[in-house]
Amino acid sequence: GDFVFNQVMAVIREMGIKELTLAPSSLTNTMNEMVIECIKDGTVTHITSSGMRGSLGEFISHGGMDNPVILRSHGNRPRAIESGELKID
């Protein structure tokens, strides 16, 4: 899934889609550089996840994103989706 994520995000960027919210269960090192580029070009403007590490964590920790990142426990993500707090479309 991690490598497919990068391929899908590359197509989304090519299509010019902007202001997406990422809501993966976690963000792995394999995804970091793509997510950083998507934040920089406005493709991704919000993130909610159970965690991030490596270069993405550093980028976010040093003010790389305008909007706050929401970190949820692994079980809290499906609860937020079911309750409608986290919208998926």
XYZ file of C-alpha atoms in Angstrom:
89
model
C 0.000 0.000 0.000
C 2.808 2.444 0.800
C 4.235 2.359 -2.735
C 0.744 2.550 -4.281
C 0.116 5.662 -2.178
C 3.030 7.431 -3.873
C 1.756 6.454 -7.330
C -1.780 7.650 -6.546
C -0.526 10.934 -5.093
C 1.612 11.528 -8.201
C -1.502 11.223 -10.388
C -3.507 13.492 -8.066
C -0.764 16.124 -8.324
C -0.691 15.807 -12.131
C -4.464 16.360 -12.183
C -4.035 19.571 -10.190
C -6.272 18.533 -7.297
C -5.655 20.719 -4.223
C -6.597 21.092 -0.558
C -6.932 17.401 0.300
C -7.056 15.965 3.803
C -4.927 12.853 4.289
C -6.354 10.377 6.785
C -4.141 7.262 6.640
C -3.830 4.964 9.624
C -0.127 5.884 9.620
C 2.436 7.603 7.431
C 5.570 5.559 6.802
C 9.038 6.639 5.699
C 8.246 5.383 2.180
C 5.584 8.109 1.877
C 7.468 11.000 3.484
C 8.974 12.783 0.497
C 5.755 12.577 -1.539
C 3.689 13.940 1.363
C 6.155 16.797 1.883
C 5.973 17.739 -1.809
C 2.158 17.549 -1.694
C 2.090 19.891 1.305
C 4.460 22.350 -0.366
C 2.371 22.559 -3.554
C -1.008 22.728 -1.762
C -2.218 19.274 -2.798
C -2.458 18.322 0.892
C -3.549 20.940 3.430
C -4.681 18.774 6.369
C -3.445 15.519 7.890
C -4.979 13.259 10.511
C -3.092 10.061 11.287
C -1.880 7.829 14.101
C 1.711 8.814 13.491
C 4.492 10.121 11.312
C 8.229 9.791 11.531
C 11.466 10.643 9.783
C 11.705 13.577 7.400
C 7.936 14.199 7.427
C 7.874 14.411 11.220
C 10.798 16.842 11.099
C 9.131 18.911 8.362
C 5.863 19.180 10.320
C 7.648 19.813 13.648
C 9.483 22.760 12.141
C 6.384 24.534 10.816
C 6.183 22.986 7.361
C 2.390 22.886 7.362
C -0.017 25.800 7.876
C -2.752 23.725 9.533
C -2.248 21.639 12.668
C -1.843 17.886 12.210
C -4.307 15.773 14.195
C -2.792 12.627 15.680
C -5.267 9.966 16.785
C -4.766 6.540 18.263
C -5.205 3.717 15.760
C -8.680 2.908 17.166
C -9.767 6.531 17.358
C -9.516 6.940 13.574
C -12.395 4.521 12.753
C -14.403 5.985 15.635
C -13.974 9.473 14.156
C -15.048 8.189 10.733
C -18.114 6.384 12.124
C -19.199 9.403 14.180
C -18.867 11.758 11.206
C -16.120 13.768 12.914
C -13.713 12.704 10.143
C -15.340 12.930 6.724
C -14.215 10.579 3.946
C -15.278 11.252 0.360
